[in-house]
Coordinates of C-alpha atoms and ligand atoms in Angstrom, one line a residue:
M1 CA 0.0 0.0 0.0
Q2 CA 1.3 3.5 -0.9
Q3 CA 2.0 5.5 2.2
D4 CA 1.2 9.3 2.4
H5 CA 4.9 10.1 3.0
D6 CA 8.2 8.2 3.0
I7 CA 9.2 9.6 6.4
I8 CA 7.3 11.5 9.1
I9 CA 9.4 13.5 11.5
I10 CA 7.8 14.6 14.8
G11 CA 9.4 17.8 16.1
G12 CA 10.7 20.7 13.9
G13 CA 13.5 21.8 16.3
M14 CA 17.0 22.1 15.0
V15 CA 17.6 18.3 14.8
G16 CA 14.2 17.4 13.2
A17 CA 14.4 20.3 10.7
A18 CA 18.0 19.3 9.8
L19 CA 17.0 15.7 9.0
A20 CA 13.9 16.9 7.0
A21 CA 16.1 19.3 4.9
R22 CA 18.7 16.6 4.2
L23 CA 16.1 14.1 3.1
G24 CA 14.0 16.7 1.2
K25 CA 17.1 17.8 -0.8
S26 CA 17.3 14.1 -2.0
G27 CA 13.7 14.2 -3.0
R28 CA 12.3 12.0 -0.2
R29 CA 8.7 12.7 0.6
V30 CA 8.9 14.1 4.2
A31 CA 6.2 15.3 6.6
L32 CA 7.5 17.5 9.5
I33 CA 5.1 17.8 12.4
E34 CA 5.7 20.7 14.8
R35 CA 3.5 21.6 17.8
G36 CA 4.5 25.3 17.7
A37 CA 4.4 28.0 15.0
P38 CA 7.1 28.3 12.3
P39 CA 10.3 29.9 13.7
K40 CA 10.9 33.6 13.2
A41 CA 14.2 35.2 12.0
A42 CA 16.6 36.2 14.8
E43 CA 17.0 40.0 15.0
G44 CA 17.9 42.7 17.5
D45 CA 19.4 41.5 20.8
Y46 CA 20.8 38.0 20.7
D47 CA 18.6 35.1 21.9
L48 CA 19.5 33.3 25.1
R49 CA 19.7 29.8 23.6
I50 CA 23.1 29.6 21.9
S51 CA 24.8 26.4 20.7
S52 CA 28.1 25.5 19.1
L53 CA 28.2 23.7 15.8
N54 CA 31.3 21.6 15.1
K55 CA 32.8 20.7 11.8
R56 CA 30.7 17.6 11.1
S57 CA 27.5 19.4 12.1
L58 CA 28.3 22.4 9.8
E59 CA 29.0 20.0 6.9
F60 CA 25.7 18.2 7.4
I61 CA 23.8 21.5 7.5
E62 CA 25.6 22.8 4.4
A63 CA 24.7 19.5 2.6
S64 CA 21.0 20.5 2.9
G65 CA 21.6 23.9 1.3
A66 CA 20.5 25.9 4.4
Q67 CA 22.1 29.4 4.6
L68 CA 23.2 30.4 8.0
P69 CA 23.1 34.1 8.9
L70 CA 26.9 34.3 9.3
E71 CA 26.8 37.9 10.5
R72 CA 25.0 36.7 13.7
T73 CA 27.5 33.8 14.4
A74 CA 30.9 33.8 16.1
A75 CA 33.6 31.5 14.9
F76 CA 36.0 30.1 17.6
R77 CA 39.5 28.8 17.0
H78 CA 40.6 28.2 20.6
I79 CA 39.1 26.5 23.6
E80 CA 40.7 27.2 27.0
V81 CA 40.0 25.2 30.1
W82 CA 41.4 25.7 33.6
N83 CA 40.8 24.9 37.2
Q84 CA 40.2 27.9 39.6
E85 CA 41.4 26.1 42.7
G86 CA 44.5 24.4 41.2
T87 CA 47.1 25.0 38.5
G88 CA 45.7 22.8 35.7
H89 CA 45.3 24.7 32.5
S90 CA 44.8 23.5 28.9
L91 CA 44.6 25.5 25.6
F92 CA 43.3 23.7 22.5
S93 CA 43.8 25.4 19.2
A94 CA 42.0 24.4 16.0
R95 CA 45.3 24.4 14.0
D96 CA 46.7 21.7 16.2
S97 CA 43.9 19.4 14.9
D98 CA 44.4 20.6 11.2
L99 CA 41.2 22.7 11.4
E100 CA 40.8 26.3 10.4
Q101 CA 38.3 26.8 13.3
F102 CA 36.6 24.6 15.8
G103 CA 33.1 25.8 14.7
L104 CA 30.5 28.5 15.2
F105 CA 28.3 29.7 18.0
I106 CA 24.8 30.4 16.7
E107 CA 21.5 31.2 18.3
N108 CA 19.3 28.1 18.3
I109 CA 16.4 30.1 16.8
A110 CA 18.7 31.4 13.9
L111 CA 19.7 27.8 13.0
Q112 CA 16.1 26.6 13.2
Y113 CA 14.9 29.5 11.0
A114 CA 17.6 28.9 8.4
L115 CA 16.5 25.2 8.1
W116 CA 12.8 26.1 7.9
Q117 CA 13.5 28.7 5.2
R118 CA 15.1 25.8 3.2
L119 CA 12.2 23.4 3.9
E120 CA 9.6 25.9 2.7
N121 CA 11.2 25.8 -0.7
M122 CA 11.4 22.0 -1.0
P123 CA 8.5 20.5 -3.0
S124 CA 8.8 17.0 -1.4
V125 CA 8.5 18.4 2.1
T126 CA 5.1 19.1 3.8
L127 CA 5.1 21.2 7.0
Y128 CA 2.3 20.7 9.6
T129 CA 2.5 23.3 12.4
D130 CA 0.5 24.0 15.5
T131 CA -0.4 20.3 15.8
T132 CA 0.8 17.5 18.0
L133 CA 1.0 13.7 18.0
V134 CA -1.7 11.8 19.9
A135 CA -1.2 8.1 18.7
T136 CA 0.9 5.9 16.5
L137 CA 0.6 2.3 15.2
A138 CA 3.0 0.1 13.2
S139 CA 1.2 -2.0 10.6
G140 CA 2.6 -4.0 7.6
R141 CA 5.1 -2.0 5.6
G142 CA 4.3 1.3 7.4
R143 CA 3.4 3.2 10.5
T144 CA 0.5 5.7 11.1
V145 CA 0.5 8.8 13.3
E146 CA -2.7 10.5 14.5
L147 CA -2.5 14.2 15.1
D148 CA -4.7 16.4 17.4
N149 CA -6.1 18.2 14.4
G150 CA -7.9 15.0 13.4
K151 CA -5.5 14.1 10.6
T152 CA -4.0 10.6 10.3
L153 CA -0.8 10.2 8.2
S154 CA 1.2 7.1 7.2
A155 CA 4.8 6.6 6.2
E156 CA 7.5 3.9 5.9
L157 CA 9.3 5.4 8.9
V158 CA 8.4 7.7 11.8
V159 CA 11.2 9.7 13.5
G160 CA 11.0 11.2 16.9
A161 CA 12.9 14.5 17.1
D162 CA 10.5 15.9 19.7
G163 CA 12.9 16.7 22.4
A164 CA 13.7 15.5 25.9
N165 CA 10.0 14.8 26.8
S166 CA 9.3 13.0 23.6
K167 CA 5.7 11.9 23.1
L168 CA 6.7 9.5 20.4
R169 CA 9.1 7.8 22.7
E170 CA 6.4 7.5 25.4
L171 CA 3.8 6.2 22.9
A172 CA 6.3 3.5 21.7
G173 CA 6.8 2.4 25.3
I174 CA 10.6 3.1 25.2
D175 CA 12.0 3.6 28.6
I176 CA 14.7 6.1 29.6
A177 CA 17.6 6.0 32.2
T178 CA 17.7 9.4 33.9
H179 CA 20.0 11.2 36.4
D180 CA 19.5 14.6 38.0
Y181 CA 22.8 16.4 38.6
R182 CA 21.2 18.7 41.2
Q183 CA 22.7 21.6 39.4
R184 CA 21.3 24.5 37.3
A185 CA 22.8 26.4 34.5
M186 CA 22.1 30.2 34.5
I187 CA 22.6 31.6 31.0
I188 CA 23.3 35.3 30.9
N189 CA 23.7 37.3 27.7
V190 CA 25.9 40.3 28.3
E191 CA 27.6 43.2 26.6
T192 CA 31.2 43.7 27.7
A193 CA 33.6 46.6 27.6
L194 CA 36.2 44.4 25.9
P195 CA 35.5 42.8 22.5
Q196 CA 35.2 39.0 22.9
Q197 CA 37.7 37.0 20.8
D198 CA 37.7 33.8 18.9
V199 CA 38.2 31.8 22.1
S200 CA 35.6 29.9 24.2
W201 CA 36.7 29.4 27.8
Q202 CA 35.6 27.5 30.8
C203 CA 36.9 27.8 34.4
F204 CA 36.1 24.8 36.7
T205 CA 35.2 25.7 40.3
P206 CA 34.1 23.2 43.1
T207 CA 30.5 24.3 42.7
G208 CA 30.4 24.1 38.9
P209 CA 32.0 25.6 35.8
L210 CA 31.9 29.3 34.7
A211 CA 31.9 29.4 30.9
M212 CA 32.1 32.2 28.3
L213 CA 30.8 31.6 24.7
P214 CA 31.7 34.4 22.4
L215 CA 29.2 36.3 20.3
P216 CA 30.0 38.9 17.7
G217 CA 31.6 42.1 18.9
H218 CA 31.3 43.1 22.5
R219 CA 28.8 40.4 23.3
A220 CA 29.0 37.1 25.2
S221 CA 26.8 34.3 26.5
L222 CA 27.8 33.3 30.0
V223 CA 27.0 30.0 31.6
W224 CA 27.1 29.9 35.4
Y225 CA 26.6 26.4 36.8
D226 CA 25.8 26.1 40.5
E227 CA 23.6 24.4 43.1
P228 CA 19.9 25.3 42.5
N229 CA 19.6 27.5 45.7
A230 CA 22.6 29.6 44.7
I231 CA 21.2 30.1 41.1
Q232 CA 17.7 31.0 42.5
A233 CA 19.4 33.7 44.7
R234 CA 21.2 35.1 41.7
E235 CA 18.0 35.1 39.6
A236 CA 16.4 37.4 42.2
L237 CA 19.2 40.1 41.7
D238 CA 18.4 43.2 39.7
D239 CA 20.7 43.8 36.6
D240 CA 23.2 46.1 38.4
A241 CA 23.6 43.6 41.3
L242 CA 23.9 40.7 38.8
M243 CA 26.7 42.6 36.9
D244 CA 28.6 43.0 40.2
A245 CA 28.1 39.3 41.0
I246 CA 29.5 38.3 37.6
E247 CA 32.5 40.6 37.8
A248 CA 33.3 39.2 41.3
A249 CA 33.0 35.5 40.3
F250 CA 34.0 35.3 36.7
P251 CA 37.7 35.4 35.6
K252 CA 39.1 39.0 35.2
R253 CA 39.8 38.4 31.5
L254 CA 36.0 38.8 30.8
G255 CA 36.4 42.5 31.5
S256 CA 33.6 44.7 32.9
I257 CA 30.0 44.1 32.0
T258 CA 28.2 47.1 30.4
R259 CA 24.7 45.5 30.1
V260 CA 22.8 42.4 31.0
V261 CA 20.7 41.6 27.9
A262 CA 18.8 38.5 29.0
R263 CA 18.9 35.7 31.5
A264 CA 17.3 32.4 32.4
S265 CA 18.2 29.1 34.1
F266 CA 17.8 25.4 33.3
P267 CA 18.0 22.2 35.4
I268 CA 20.9 19.9 34.4
K269 CA 20.1 16.3 33.8
R270 CA 21.3 13.3 31.9
Q271 CA 18.9 11.0 30.0
H272 CA 19.4 8.1 27.7
A273 CA 16.7 6.1 25.9
R274 CA 17.0 2.3 26.4
S275 CA 16.5 1.9 22.7
Y276 CA 16.7 4.3 19.7
T277 CA 14.5 2.2 17.4
A278 CA 11.3 0.2 17.3
K279 CA 9.3 -1.2 14.3
R280 CA 9.4 1.5 11.6
L281 CA 10.4 4.1 14.3
A282 CA 13.7 5.9 15.2
L283 CA 14.5 8.4 18.0
M284 CA 17.2 11.1 17.6
G285 CA 18.5 14.3 19.3
D286 CA 17.2 15.1 22.8
A287 CA 14.4 12.5 22.3
A288 CA 17.2 9.8 22.4
H289 CA 19.7 11.5 24.8
V290 CA 20.4 14.5 27.0
V291 CA 24.0 15.2 28.0
H292 CA 25.5 17.6 30.5
P293 CA 25.9 20.8 28.5
L294 CA 29.4 21.6 29.9
A295 CA 31.1 20.3 26.7
G296 CA 28.6 22.0 24.4
Q297 CA 27.9 18.7 22.6
G298 CA 24.1 18.1 23.0
L299 CA 23.0 19.6 19.7
N300 CA 26.1 18.3 17.9
I301 CA 25.5 14.7 18.8
G302 CA 21.8 15.2 17.8
L303 CA 22.9 16.4 14.4
H304 CA 25.3 13.5 14.0
D305 CA 22.3 11.2 14.7
A306 CA 20.5 12.9 11.9
D307 CA 23.5 12.6 9.6
T308 CA 23.9 8.8 10.2
L309 CA 20.1 8.2 10.0
A310 CA 19.9 10.2 6.7
E311 CA 22.8 8.2 5.3
Q312 CA 21.1 4.9 6.1
I313 CA 17.7 6.0 4.8
L314 CA 19.2 7.2 1.5
K315 CA 21.0 3.9 1.0
H316 CA 17.7 1.9 1.1
V317 CA 14.5 2.0 -1.1
D318 CA 12.4 1.4 2.0
A319 CA 13.0 4.2 4.5
G320 CA 12.0 2.0 7.4
D321 CA 14.3 -0.9 6.5
A322 CA 15.0 -2.9 9.6
S323 CA 18.8 -3.4 8.9
A324 CA 19.2 0.3 8.3
L325 CA 17.6 1.1 11.7
Q326 CA 19.8 -1.6 13.3
H327 CA 22.9 0.0 11.8
Y328 CA 21.8 3.5 13.0
E329 CA 21.1 2.3 16.6
W330 CA 24.4 0.4 16.9
H331 CA 26.5 3.3 15.7
R332 CA 24.8 6.2 17.4
R333 CA 24.2 4.5 20.8
L334 CA 27.8 3.7 21.1
A335 CA 29.0 7.2 20.2
N336 CA 26.4 8.9 22.4
Q337 CA 27.2 6.6 25.3
A338 CA 30.8 7.6 25.1
M339 CA 29.9 11.3 25.1
I340 CA 27.6 10.8 28.1
A341 CA 30.4 9.1 30.0
A342 CA 32.9 11.8 29.1
T343 CA 30.7 14.7 30.2
D344 CA 29.7 12.8 33.3
G345 CA 33.4 12.2 34.0
F346 CA 34.3 15.9 33.6
H347 CA 31.4 16.9 35.9
H348 CA 32.6 14.5 38.7
L349 CA 36.3 15.3 38.3
F350 CA 35.8 19.0 38.8
T351 CA 32.8 19.2 41.2
G352 CA 33.3 16.0 43.2
A353 CA 35.2 15.5 46.4
K354 CA 38.7 17.1 46.8
P355 CA 40.7 14.0 45.8
L356 CA 38.7 13.8 42.6
R357 CA 39.2 17.5 41.9
Q358 CA 42.9 17.0 42.3
L359 CA 42.7 14.3 39.7
G360 CA 40.8 16.7 37.5
D361 CA 43.6 19.2 37.9
L362 CA 46.2 16.6 37.0
S363 CA 44.2 15.6 33.9
L364 CA 44.4 19.2 32.6
H365 CA 48.2 19.2 33.2
L366 CA 48.5 15.9 31.3
A367 CA 46.3 17.1 28.4
E368 CA 48.5 20.2 28.1
R369 CA 51.7 18.1 28.0
L370 CA 50.5 15.4 25.6
P371 CA 49.9 17.0 22.2
L372 CA 48.7 13.7 20.7
A373 CA 46.1 13.2 23.4
K374 CA 44.9 16.8 22.9
R375 CA 44.6 16.3 19.1
L376 CA 42.6 13.0 19.5
M377 CA 40.2 14.6 22.0
M378 CA 39.6 17.6 19.8
R379 CA 39.0 15.6 16.6
Q380 CA 36.6 13.4 18.6
A381 CA 34.8 16.4 19.9
N382 CA 34.4 17.7 16.3
G383 CA 32.8 14.5 15.2
L384 CA 35.9 13.6 13.1
N385 CA 37.8 10.4 12.9
P386 CA 40.5 11.0 15.6
F387 CA 42.9 8.6 14.0
K388 CA 42.9 10.2 10.5
W389 CA 45.9 12.4 10.1
R390 CA 44.7 14.9 7.4
Ligands
FAD401 C1 21.8 25.3 29.2 C2 22.0 24.5 28.0 C3 23.1 24.9 27.1 C4 23.3 24.1 25.9 N1 24.4 24.5 25.1 C5 24.7 23.7 24.0 C6 25.8 23.9 23.2 O1 26.6 24.9 23.4 N2 26.1 23.1 22.1 C7 25.3 22.0 21.9 O2 25.6 21.2 20.9 N3 24.1 21.8 22.6 C8 23.8 22.6 23.7 N4 22.8 22.3 24.5 C9 21.9 21.2 24.1 C10 20.9 21.5 23.0 O3 20.2 22.8 23.2 C11 19.9 20.4 22.7 O4 20.6 19.2 22.6 C12 19.1 20.7 21.4 O5 18.3 21.8 21.6 C13 18.3 19.5 21.1 O6 17.6 19.7 19.9 P1 16.3 18.8 19.4 O7 15.9 19.3 18.1 O8 16.7 17.4 19.6 O9 15.2 19.1 20.6 P2 14.4 20.4 20.9 O10 15.3 21.6 20.6 O11 13.8 20.2 22.2 O12 13.3 20.5 19.8 C14 12.1 19.6 19.8 C15 11.0 20.2 18.9 O13 9.9 19.3 18.9 C16 8.7 20.0 19.1 N5 7.8 19.1 19.8 C17 7.9 18.6 21.0 N6 6.9 17.7 21.3 C18 6.1 17.7 20.2 C19 5.0 16.9 19.8 N7 4.4 16.1 20.7 N8 4.5 17.1 18.5 C20 5.1 17.9 17.7 N9 6.2 18.6 18.0 C21 6.7 18.5 19.2 C22 9.1 21.2 20.0 O14 8.2 22.3 19.8 C23 10.5 21.5 19.4 O15 10.4 22.4 18.3 C24 22.5 23.0 25.6 C25 21.4 22.7 26.5 C26 21.2 23.4 27.6 C27 20.0 23.0 28.6

């Protein structure tokens, strides 16, 4: 029986829209279901939700033909990490990994908008907005989804890119392993007296890291990790008092703050679906895994899921081919499990008990003194084969 679409994607966030654009470019008949309205272009003050895109993610987005608003992005060529209470310090430079840059910082909304602009011009892609999934059923060579607007659609494969609280995952009965770090991240967009450079830095403290993600010109996105009570107290401060608190806690190299543009805070948790696939169904992005954001890899690994899944789908006539789904699950689960373990390790090494923190300090010393180890780590973090020389 002919299905309505080849692939139905639930969730038009950055990961779902990127998969839709890649498949649409190859002429696959895609339906993208988004519970919200289409995204709007980023303009004026920078949005709070910023992400880094590494080399593999950028290449995947480029392959779909989406045009990123480069004037609103900041390229970074260096990553600097140090320990506030010890002497461990490590500087990673893109050129040491044969890269021109590590990647770009971009507002989530700007990336999502660029992808949706591309989708709107793809004849094989149908966009359904302001509607949500209520039921799904696998039958024969396809799977149906029922939407709250009364429509029922069918496809060879249904993909869940509907975020950490995925409805598709719940309807498919896929369980998750979850861990609460009992930490919050306060994101503060600021303007600074000093222009921010092409370096992203992170300073580990016993209560959590302090991070600076550069934005164009005299702007930065600060991430302040701490215990929930401490974050709540900071959220109650007015802008002047918050500027004083930032200047007192953050490294001096940030320079003075001239304006607090926006702020919000998020709980930090880890989550991993027990399976990424079921009959004619696949999960990807935050629907499959949520990692500690300290390494800035959550979106990147979601886009790598989309890249691997697209490659498998495009290799087969039937988008829901069982061996393709098996290949996807095997490759991505292993890679994502490694990233979860690495970010978890960093968290415990720098915010755990004192002996662990001393070990963390030592690991920064070692990373700095072993150029080969540094190179392998950075290539891995960029989604590249760490063992390929050029
Ligand atoms: C504080 C913080 C900082 C971070 N910084 C970085 C970083 O620097 N680099 C990085 O790589 N990652 C970072 N991340 C992680 C990154 O933001 C996420 O991994 C990424 O947003 C996941 O994208 P997604 O498309 O999978 O999910 P989402 O962005 O959650 O998108 C899901 C989409 O599905 C839609 N949806 C949900 N349910 C339904 C439904 N039932 N029906 C239809 N549509 C639905 C939603 O409206 C949404 O559009 C950070 C996360 C946090 C919390």
